Amino acid sequence: MKPNKIALGTAQFGMDYGINNQRGKIPEKEVFEILYEALSSGIDTLDSAYAYGDSEAVIGNFIRESRKDFKIVSKSPKCEIKEMESIFDSSLKQLGINAFYGYLIHSFDHYRSYPEIWNKLERLKSKEKIEKIGFSLYYTSELDHILENNLNIDIIQVPYSIFDQRFAKYFQELKNKDVELHVRSVFLQGLVFRNPGELDNYFTKIKDKLENLNLLSIKQNIPIVALCLNFAVLNSFVDKVVVGVDSLNNLKEIISSLKYHGDVQNIISKLSLFKEEDENIILPFNWKVNRS
């Protein structure tokens, strides 16, 4: 399995991110090492957002220094419509690029308040400043709205993991519409790597599943990172699996875990049984816990 199905998430390049992140924002020098390693491994796509602190500025510094190209997918911030184009142009300038491969509406609530934002994206696409436009979603009801209203989306990003399989029922339809599918949160922001016995009581409902995942990892001799990553990578409808890293070694570990894809394929039906429906558990922004 080649790493080119991986898209590198860049939130950690510009801010503290993730329940399992102990070191905070990654220093720029190490970000450059990570990006060089990603390119040499065949990873060609970066997932960013205006809201990710100074992530776009750091990526731009790398592009200017290395003269290397990535496909960059970014996301719009919550802003007044009149501000959007100047913010968009500011992102392009920071990144040192002429156009985005993909540009997504980051907040569906923002779109509901200002539906004309979609018209803005269509115009930017017509000016060839964006190749593909779409949405980053959290709830299936949001995708229902998009499909019912026949919005001409090119790309969609949704959470998808061993635990969060809510959107899987839409994958065939999206593929039939030639929509590029990116999935994220395969590690639930690092929750899958935490010791279940040390988790906040908020996660009591999912502790048994996390313990069983650990037992399955031991029994099959497959690291948890490989179980979670390959579950998404092996889905034939998925075009890119967005993963964030907190170090160069972490990236190498993720790339190395792809070698287990055949072993994971053999137990994919077992992994599907870990499905969890409670959105207070599977959507990290709903967590009411101390993340320190």
XYZ file of C-alpha atoms in Angstrom:
292
model
C 0.000 0.000 0.000
C 1.536 3.306 -1.127
C 1.522 6.406 1.127
C -0.041 8.554 -1.614
C -3.493 7.825 -0.178
C -2.395 9.814 2.882
C -2.993 13.567 3.136
C -0.948 15.273 5.831
C -2.979 17.296 8.322
C -1.214 20.501 9.327
C -3.079 21.818 12.391
C -0.096 20.887 14.598
C 2.152 23.072 12.428
C 0.384 26.191 13.660
C -1.275 25.420 17.000
C -1.653 22.953 19.883
C -4.003 20.228 18.668
C -5.240 16.824 19.840
C -5.979 15.177 23.177
C -2.791 13.096 22.922
C -0.518 15.989 21.922
C 1.985 16.475 24.751
C 4.445 18.818 23.047
C 2.287 21.565 21.521
C 3.010 23.273 18.219
C 5.820 21.697 16.170
C 8.903 23.907 15.649
C 9.263 25.172 12.071
C 12.605 23.398 11.532
C 10.970 20.047 12.313
C 7.941 20.900 10.168
C 10.337 21.278 7.239
C 11.847 17.846 7.996
C 8.350 16.348 8.129
C 7.389 17.920 4.802
C 10.574 16.742 3.073
C 9.925 13.221 4.403
C 6.307 13.367 3.241
C 7.349 14.346 -0.279
C 10.033 11.671 -0.496
C 7.481 9.064 0.649
C 4.953 9.998 -2.044
C 2.559 12.096 0.060
C 1.449 14.946 -2.207
C -1.488 16.563 -0.357
C -1.628 18.885 2.660
C -4.804 19.621 4.580
C -4.837 23.062 6.167
C -7.187 25.867 7.207
C -7.112 29.589 7.822
C -8.020 28.786 11.454
C -4.884 26.670 12.058
C -2.816 29.445 13.618
C 0.290 30.170 11.560
C 0.217 26.788 9.789
C -0.226 28.370 6.343
C 2.672 30.765 6.938
C 4.971 27.876 7.923
C 3.938 25.832 4.877
C 4.536 28.875 2.694
C 8.039 29.267 4.110
C 8.714 25.633 3.214
C 7.386 26.020 -0.333
C 9.566 29.091 -0.890
C 12.673 27.400 0.527
C 12.224 23.984 -1.105
C 10.572 25.069 -4.366
C 8.466 21.917 -3.989
C 4.761 21.657 -4.697
C 1.957 20.078 -2.706
C -1.732 19.883 -3.487
C -3.135 22.110 -0.751
C -6.664 21.799 0.594
C -7.700 24.653 2.870
C -10.882 25.779 4.610
C -12.713 29.057 4.989
C -13.001 30.777 8.381
C -16.182 32.152 9.896
C -16.238 35.687 8.552
C -18.399 38.307 6.905
C -18.962 37.589 3.214
C -17.319 40.873 2.276
C -14.145 39.756 4.088
C -13.930 36.322 2.527
C -12.096 37.127 -0.694
C -9.418 39.202 1.043
C -8.885 36.393 3.584
C -8.713 33.900 0.727
C -6.119 35.996 -1.120
C -4.176 36.422 2.124
C -3.959 32.618 2.464
C -2.698 32.245 -1.107
C -0.070 34.917 -0.470
C 1.073 33.322 2.805
C 1.367 29.949 1.097
C 3.103 31.418 -1.940
C 0.777 29.652 -4.376
C -1.520 30.827 -7.170
C -4.437 28.479 -6.509
C -5.749 25.880 -4.065
C -6.287 22.285 -5.101
C -9.288 22.223 -2.774
C -11.137 24.797 -0.695
C -13.809 23.763 1.784
C -16.426 25.550 3.831
C -15.199 24.786 7.355
C -18.424 25.503 9.266
C -21.772 24.310 7.974
C -23.540 26.637 10.414
C -21.645 29.519 8.814
C -22.867 28.371 5.403
C -26.456 28.181 6.671
C -26.168 31.769 7.919
C -24.490 32.974 4.723
C -25.444 30.598 1.887
C -23.990 33.088 -0.610
C -20.552 31.891 0.515
C -21.064 28.987 -1.903
C -21.507 31.431 -4.786
C -18.202 33.041 -3.770
C -16.441 29.689 -3.994
C -17.987 28.960 -7.381
C -16.721 32.313 -8.665
C -13.224 31.673 -7.306
C -13.292 28.270 -9.015
C -14.345 29.881 -12.300
C -11.349 32.238 -11.953
C -9.156 29.105 -11.569
C -8.111 30.078 -8.044
C -9.534 26.766 -6.780
C -9.636 23.438 -8.582
C -12.188 21.731 -6.322
C -14.744 23.174 -3.892
C -16.765 21.527 -1.162
C -17.405 21.163 2.542
C -15.826 19.859 5.715
C -18.679 18.200 7.613
C -19.398 16.766 11.058
C -23.017 15.581 10.879
C -24.849 13.417 8.350
C -27.737 15.910 8.372
C -25.345 18.431 6.771
C -24.604 16.072 3.903
C -28.317 15.346 3.535
C -28.893 19.072 3.032
C -26.147 19.295 0.384
C -27.476 16.306 -1.543
C -31.116 17.389 -1.302
C -30.222 20.840 -2.633
C -28.054 19.442 -5.439
C -25.012 21.564 -4.637
C -22.352 20.792 -7.204
C -19.588 19.710 -4.827
C -16.249 18.412 -6.069
C -14.736 17.345 -2.755
C -16.019 16.491 0.716
C -14.232 15.835 3.998
C -15.886 13.840 6.792
C -14.855 11.994 9.956
C -14.463 8.252 9.455
C -12.852 5.699 11.736
C -13.247 2.309 13.351
C -15.572 4.037 15.815
C -17.219 6.666 13.616
C -18.844 5.041 10.590
C -21.873 7.369 10.272
C -20.996 8.629 6.774
C -20.115 5.232 5.249
C -23.662 4.748 3.939
C -23.136 7.772 1.640
C -19.797 6.731 0.131
C -21.229 4.887 -2.885
C -23.546 7.785 -3.758
C -20.706 10.310 -3.465
C -18.520 8.193 -5.712
C -21.349 7.909 -8.242
C -21.410 11.721 -8.302
C -17.627 11.794 -8.842
C -17.059 13.562 -5.518
C -13.528 13.281 -4.134
C -13.764 11.854 -0.617
C -11.334 12.813 2.150
C -11.735 11.327 5.635
C -10.251 12.492 8.917
C -10.169 11.674 12.656
C -9.065 8.066 12.115
C -7.332 8.226 15.527
C -10.053 10.333 17.216
C -7.461 13.051 17.890
C -5.253 10.470 19.611
C -7.911 9.002 21.928
C -7.226 5.484 20.582
C -3.652 5.662 21.881
C -4.583 6.546 25.459
C -4.624 3.966 28.228
C -8.357 3.228 28.685
C -7.897 2.881 32.439
C -6.531 6.420 32.694
C -9.264 8.141 30.703
C -11.656 10.698 32.141
C -14.985 9.248 33.320
C -16.579 11.077 30.404
C -15.330 8.227 28.190
C -16.764 5.415 30.338
C -19.161 4.416 27.544
C -16.339 3.659 25.096
C -13.707 2.274 27.489
C -14.726 -1.336 26.823
C -14.325 -0.814 23.072
C -10.919 0.798 23.558
C -9.831 -2.090 25.791
C -11.067 -4.606 23.202
C -9.183 -2.722 20.489
C -6.012 -3.050 22.575
C -6.647 -6.774 23.041
C -7.236 -7.252 19.304
C -4.005 -5.381 18.574
C -2.087 -7.728 20.870
C -3.784 -10.896 19.586
C -3.225 -10.037 15.910
C 0.213 -8.503 16.534
C -0.851 -5.360 14.645
C -0.173 -1.919 16.200
C -3.232 0.192 16.975
C -1.979 2.897 14.618
C -2.007 0.321 11.803
C -5.466 -0.992 12.679
C -6.999 2.487 12.687
C -5.175 3.876 9.670
C -5.631 0.878 7.390
C -9.330 0.584 8.260
C -9.793 3.901 6.430
C -7.109 3.431 3.771
C -8.576 0.085 2.690
C -11.990 1.604 1.992
C -12.089 1.728 -1.799
C -14.366 4.797 -1.825
C -11.889 6.895 0.163
C -9.503 9.040 -1.900
C -7.427 10.557 0.925
C -7.018 9.804 4.620
C -6.058 12.972 6.484
C -3.685 12.319 9.381
C -1.868 14.767 11.593
C 1.550 14.090 13.079
C 3.402 15.606 16.033
C 6.942 14.645 15.003
C 9.060 13.288 12.168
C 9.169 9.884 13.876
C 5.379 9.924 14.120
C 5.138 10.414 10.340
C 7.567 7.556 9.738
C 5.499 5.351 12.075
C 2.332 6.138 10.129
C 3.976 5.425 6.774
C 5.449 2.187 8.122
C 2.047 1.062 9.432
C 0.748 0.803 5.859
C 2.690 -2.443 5.487
C 0.019 -4.101 7.667
C -2.753 -3.421 5.147
C -3.055 -7.090 4.154
C -3.313 -8.224 7.786
C -5.912 -5.555 8.527
C -7.888 -6.530 5.412
C -8.277 -10.007 6.899
C -9.998 -8.648 10.027
C -11.849 -5.666 8.543
C -15.224 -7.189 9.476
C -14.128 -7.399 13.127
C -13.049 -3.766 13.096
C -16.414 -2.715 11.670
C -18.051 -4.024 14.855
C -16.387 -1.262 16.922
C -18.876 1.245 15.492
C -20.077 3.825 18.038
C -23.158 6.004 17.462
C -22.861 8.468 20.371
C -21.788 11.779 18.824
C -20.699 13.078 22.242
C -17.986 10.421 22.102
C -16.982 10.296 18.429
C -16.926 14.065 17.805
C -13.982 15.533 19.751
C -15.371 19.079 19.830
C -18.256 17.692 21.932
C -15.912 16.335 24.614
C -16.492 17.862 28.032
C -13.171 16.881 29.565
C -9.972 18.375 30.889
C -7.547 17.944 27.969
C -4.416 18.682 29.954
